Amino acid sequence: MSSISIIGLGNMAGALAGRALAGGNAVEIIGRDPAKAKELAGTLGGATVGTAGAAPAGDIVVLAVPYASAAAVVSEYGDALRGKVIIDITNPVAPDLQGFVTPDGSSGAQEIAKAAPAGAHVVKAFNTLFSDVLAAGPAEGRSLDVFIAGDDAQAKARVTEFVESLGLRPMDAGKLPMARALENVALLELGLMTHSIKHTDFSLGITIQS
């Protein structure tokens, strides 16, 4: 069992919290609007409510906020995140869905890592899953893959264990710079959603042939 703090009150926060609780994890919900945080926790059953800006209770902290505010949120918490594993689920996609708002050669996860205190470890994960797909979980006979990128082996191992507790399949993609590739996967999914599939009830994953 992991202890998880989720910063954010949107669809991904709710989907992750629901699966985490079902997997036997302790879940804390944190949001700037205390009433909305309490409401979300109440709909989930079993989640606690934290205080925005205070030290998160969880050993793993999930950034379920828009990318535009993610680095600022990490900076705001500062040393309260020291020793934590920070899961970045954001996608720094430009409004026209044609590229990214991050500097060339970087990724959202790498930019967020720059704002994290020493001793905190940023791991990219969950950014290629739509919230409704995550909430529904794996389809019968098919796994639901969560791609992971990070520099610290122990932090990735903890995220891997958390992913497995959700009934999902973790796939290690390598070091944190691989977050650029994972964010491109999310951009591809948005393109498919917009131009061909026309909905979000799909995911991209790995089929192992042998």
Tab-separated table of C-alpha atoms in Angstrom:
chain	number	residue	atom	x	y	z
A	1	MET	CA	0.000	0.000	0.000
A	2	SER	CA	1.205	3.493	-0.846
A	3	SER	CA	0.354	6.816	0.747
A	4	ILE	CA	-0.737	9.211	-1.995
A	5	SER	CA	-1.405	12.947	-1.972
A	6	ILE	CA	-3.147	14.264	-5.078
A	7	ILE	CA	-2.855	17.984	-5.723
A	8	GLY	CA	-5.748	18.973	-7.970
A	9	LEU	CA	-9.515	18.573	-8.158
A	10	GLY	CA	-10.150	17.794	-11.826
A	11	ASN	CA	-11.171	14.666	-13.706
A	12	MET	CA	-7.729	13.055	-13.591
A	13	ALA	CA	-7.485	13.702	-9.852
A	14	GLY	CA	-10.826	11.993	-9.288
A	15	ALA	CA	-10.015	9.046	-11.555
A	16	LEU	CA	-6.613	8.451	-9.966
A	17	ALA	CA	-7.978	8.812	-6.450
A	18	GLY	CA	-10.785	6.350	-7.108
A	19	ARG	CA	-8.465	3.684	-8.501
A	20	ALA	CA	-5.911	4.312	-5.757
A	21	LEU	CA	-8.488	3.785	-3.028
A	22	ALA	CA	-9.772	0.649	-4.722
A	23	GLY	CA	-6.188	-0.614	-4.777
A	24	GLY	CA	-5.844	-0.237	-1.010
A	25	ASN	CA	-3.812	2.966	-0.982
A	26	ALA	CA	-4.233	5.850	1.457
A	27	VAL	CA	-5.324	8.936	-0.475
A	28	GLU	CA	-5.227	12.614	0.452
A	29	ILE	CA	-6.988	15.197	-1.754
A	30	ILE	CA	-5.525	18.712	-1.842
A	31	GLY	CA	-7.028	21.704	-3.644
A	32	ARG	CA	-7.108	25.461	-3.392
A	33	ASP	CA	-10.886	25.336	-2.901
A	34	PRO	CA	-11.426	23.505	0.430
A	35	ALA	CA	-15.136	23.011	-0.239
A	36	LYS	CA	-14.489	21.356	-3.615
A	37	ALA	CA	-11.720	19.221	-2.114
A	38	LYS	CA	-14.100	18.051	0.610
A	39	GLU	CA	-16.808	17.385	-1.966
A	40	LEU	CA	-14.475	15.280	-4.135
A	41	ALA	CA	-13.229	13.311	-1.138
A	42	GLY	CA	-16.819	12.717	-0.091
A	43	THR	CA	-17.789	11.277	-3.475
A	44	LEU	CA	-14.849	8.890	-3.338
A	45	GLY	CA	-15.263	7.566	0.165
A	46	GLY	CA	-12.161	6.890	2.225
A	47	ALA	CA	-10.047	9.833	1.060
A	48	THR	CA	-8.863	12.507	3.453
A	49	VAL	CA	-8.613	16.224	2.711
A	50	GLY	CA	-5.348	18.098	3.041
A	51	THR	CA	-4.610	21.804	3.238
A	52	ALA	CA	-3.252	23.606	0.182
A	53	GLY	CA	0.279	24.820	0.847
A	54	ALA	CA	0.823	22.554	3.856
A	55	ALA	CA	3.117	19.547	3.716
A	56	PRO	CA	1.397	16.696	1.822
A	57	ALA	CA	0.853	13.585	3.935
A	58	GLY	CA	1.625	11.154	1.114
A	59	ASP	CA	5.041	9.764	0.285
A	60	ILE	CA	3.970	10.018	-3.368
A	61	VAL	CA	2.599	13.374	-4.524
A	62	VAL	CA	0.619	13.471	-7.773
A	63	LEU	CA	0.542	16.765	-9.681
A	64	ALA	CA	-2.950	16.675	-11.166
A	65	VAL	CA	-2.983	20.350	-12.135
A	66	PRO	CA	-2.666	22.052	-15.533
A	67	TYR	CA	0.916	22.203	-16.753
A	68	ALA	CA	0.802	26.010	-16.759
A	69	SER	CA	0.626	26.029	-12.957
A	70	ALA	CA	2.567	22.851	-12.137
A	71	ALA	CA	6.042	24.333	-11.620
A	72	ALA	CA	4.568	27.175	-9.566
A	73	VAL	CA	2.749	24.659	-7.353
A	74	VAL	CA	5.975	22.726	-6.780
A	75	SER	CA	7.816	25.953	-5.939
A	76	GLU	CA	5.043	26.979	-3.548
A	77	TYR	CA	5.364	23.731	-1.570
A	78	GLY	CA	9.158	23.997	-1.614
A	79	ASP	CA	10.898	21.995	1.094
A	80	ALA	CA	7.609	20.345	2.063
A	81	LEU	CA	8.239	18.104	-0.974
A	82	ARG	CA	11.739	17.116	0.100
A	83	GLY	CA	12.040	13.328	0.068
A	84	LYS	CA	8.776	12.913	-1.865
A	85	VAL	CA	8.224	11.138	-5.158
A	86	ILE	CA	6.450	13.632	-7.414
A	87	ILE	CA	4.385	12.115	-10.233
A	88	ASP	CA	3.962	14.536	-13.121
A	89	ILE	CA	0.861	13.652	-15.160
A	90	THR	CA	0.733	16.942	-17.075
A	91	ASN	CA	1.050	17.592	-20.801
A	92	PRO	CA	2.558	20.945	-21.855
A	93	VAL	CA	0.620	21.053	-25.113
A	94	ALA	CA	0.191	24.351	-26.978
A	95	PRO	CA	-3.397	25.596	-27.388
A	96	ASP	CA	-3.397	24.774	-31.117
A	97	LEU	CA	-2.429	21.133	-30.345
A	98	GLN	CA	0.478	21.419	-32.787
A	99	GLY	CA	3.371	21.412	-30.344
A	100	PHE	CA	4.515	22.252	-26.839
A	101	VAL	CA	5.003	25.311	-24.658
A	102	THR	CA	8.229	23.956	-23.148
A	103	PRO	CA	11.701	25.089	-24.282
A	104	ASP	CA	13.212	23.196	-27.221
A	105	GLY	CA	14.933	20.031	-26.075
A	106	SER	CA	13.125	19.933	-22.741
A	107	SER	CA	9.890	18.451	-21.410
A	108	GLY	CA	7.242	19.409	-18.915
A	109	ALA	CA	8.621	16.912	-16.419
A	110	GLN	CA	12.154	18.279	-16.732
A	111	GLU	CA	10.933	21.844	-16.225
A	112	ILE	CA	8.948	20.771	-13.161
A	113	ALA	CA	12.007	18.951	-11.809
A	114	LYS	CA	13.931	22.232	-11.922
A	115	ALA	CA	11.424	23.685	-9.447
A	116	ALA	CA	11.536	20.691	-7.079
A	117	PRO	CA	13.637	20.815	-3.902
A	118	ALA	CA	16.722	18.677	-3.425
A	119	GLY	CA	15.784	15.172	-2.389
A	120	ALA	CA	12.507	15.139	-4.326
A	121	HIS	CA	12.291	12.905	-7.394
A	122	VAL	CA	10.052	13.691	-10.374
A	123	VAL	CA	8.631	10.732	-12.290
A	124	LYS	CA	6.548	11.116	-15.450
A	125	ALA	CA	3.522	8.805	-15.527
A	126	PHE	CA	-0.201	8.626	-16.443
A	127	ASN	CA	0.057	11.459	-18.993
A	128	THR	CA	-0.977	9.188	-21.882
A	129	LEU	CA	-4.269	8.100	-20.307
A	130	PHE	CA	-7.535	9.998	-20.606
A	131	SER	CA	-9.404	10.339	-17.318
A	132	ASP	CA	-12.420	8.270	-18.416
A	133	VAL	CA	-10.158	5.438	-19.589
A	134	LEU	CA	-8.258	5.531	-16.310
A	135	ALA	CA	-11.474	5.498	-14.286
A	136	ALA	CA	-12.834	2.527	-16.239
A	137	GLY	CA	-9.622	0.513	-15.926
A	138	PRO	CA	-8.406	-2.290	-18.179
A	139	ALA	CA	-10.791	-3.765	-20.729
A	140	GLU	CA	-11.380	-7.497	-20.495
A	141	GLY	CA	-8.372	-9.424	-21.728
A	142	ARG	CA	-6.288	-6.307	-22.363
A	143	SER	CA	-3.849	-4.480	-20.137
A	144	LEU	CA	-3.845	-0.733	-19.645
A	145	ASP	CA	-0.298	0.561	-19.877
A	146	VAL	CA	1.229	3.361	-17.804
A	147	PHE	CA	4.515	4.594	-19.241
A	148	ILE	CA	7.052	5.764	-16.653
A	149	ALA	CA	10.162	7.941	-17.008
A	150	GLY	CA	12.464	9.108	-14.231
A	151	ASP	CA	16.077	9.408	-13.158
A	152	ASP	CA	15.882	7.784	-9.718
A	153	ALA	CA	15.540	3.993	-9.741
A	154	GLN	CA	13.993	3.806	-6.273
A	155	ALA	CA	11.415	6.464	-7.104
A	156	LYS	CA	10.452	4.614	-10.284
A	157	ALA	CA	10.160	1.388	-8.313
A	158	ARG	CA	7.721	3.044	-5.913
A	159	VAL	CA	5.662	4.416	-8.801
A	160	THR	CA	5.726	0.985	-10.445
A	161	GLU	CA	4.333	-0.579	-7.265
A	162	PHE	CA	1.636	2.094	-7.097
A	163	VAL	CA	0.651	1.538	-10.746
A	164	GLU	CA	0.379	-2.202	-10.145
A	165	SER	CA	-1.890	-1.580	-7.153
A	166	LEU	CA	-4.299	0.138	-9.568
A	167	GLY	CA	-4.538	-2.989	-11.694
A	168	LEU	CA	-2.560	-1.326	-14.491
A	169	ARG	CA	0.667	-2.357	-16.228
A	170	PRO	CA	3.742	-0.177	-15.623
A	171	MET	CA	6.170	0.186	-18.535
A	172	ASP	CA	9.566	1.740	-17.766
A	173	ALA	CA	10.541	4.038	-20.637
A	174	GLY	CA	13.893	5.154	-19.211
A	175	LYS	CA	15.343	8.328	-17.735
A	176	LEU	CA	13.429	11.581	-17.223
A	177	PRO	CA	14.369	13.046	-20.658
A	178	MET	CA	12.145	10.284	-22.113
A	179	ALA	CA	9.252	12.350	-20.782
A	180	ARG	CA	9.581	14.285	-24.047
A	181	ALA	CA	8.632	11.134	-25.944
A	182	LEU	CA	5.749	10.416	-23.578
A	183	GLU	CA	4.407	13.934	-24.007
A	184	ASN	CA	4.574	13.425	-27.772
A	185	VAL	CA	2.476	10.274	-27.323
A	186	ALA	CA	-0.141	12.394	-25.556
A	187	LEU	CA	0.008	14.922	-28.404
A	188	LEU	CA	-0.554	12.076	-30.882
A	189	GLU	CA	-3.568	10.931	-28.874
A	190	LEU	CA	-5.027	14.440	-28.942
A	191	GLY	CA	-4.532	14.522	-32.707
A	192	LEU	CA	-6.271	11.166	-33.102
A	193	MET	CA	-9.099	12.318	-30.852
A	194	THR	CA	-9.554	15.498	-32.863
A	195	HIS	CA	-9.203	14.197	-36.406
A	196	SER	CA	-10.184	10.542	-36.529
A	197	ILE	CA	-11.475	8.823	-33.379
A	198	LYS	CA	-13.589	11.779	-32.208
A	199	HIS	CA	-13.785	10.622	-28.575
A	200	THR	CA	-11.489	9.759	-25.664
A	201	ASP	CA	-12.483	6.135	-25.100
A	202	PHE	CA	-9.152	4.725	-26.291
A	203	SER	CA	-5.569	4.274	-25.199
A	204	LEU	CA	-2.211	3.486	-26.738
A	205	GLY	CA	-0.260	0.569	-25.320
A	206	ILE	CA	2.205	-2.204	-25.975
A	207	THR	CA	1.437	-5.605	-27.475
A	208	ILE	CA	4.171	-8.099	-26.651
A	209	GLN	CA	4.330	-10.682	-29.440
A	210	SER	CA	6.235	-13.369	-27.547
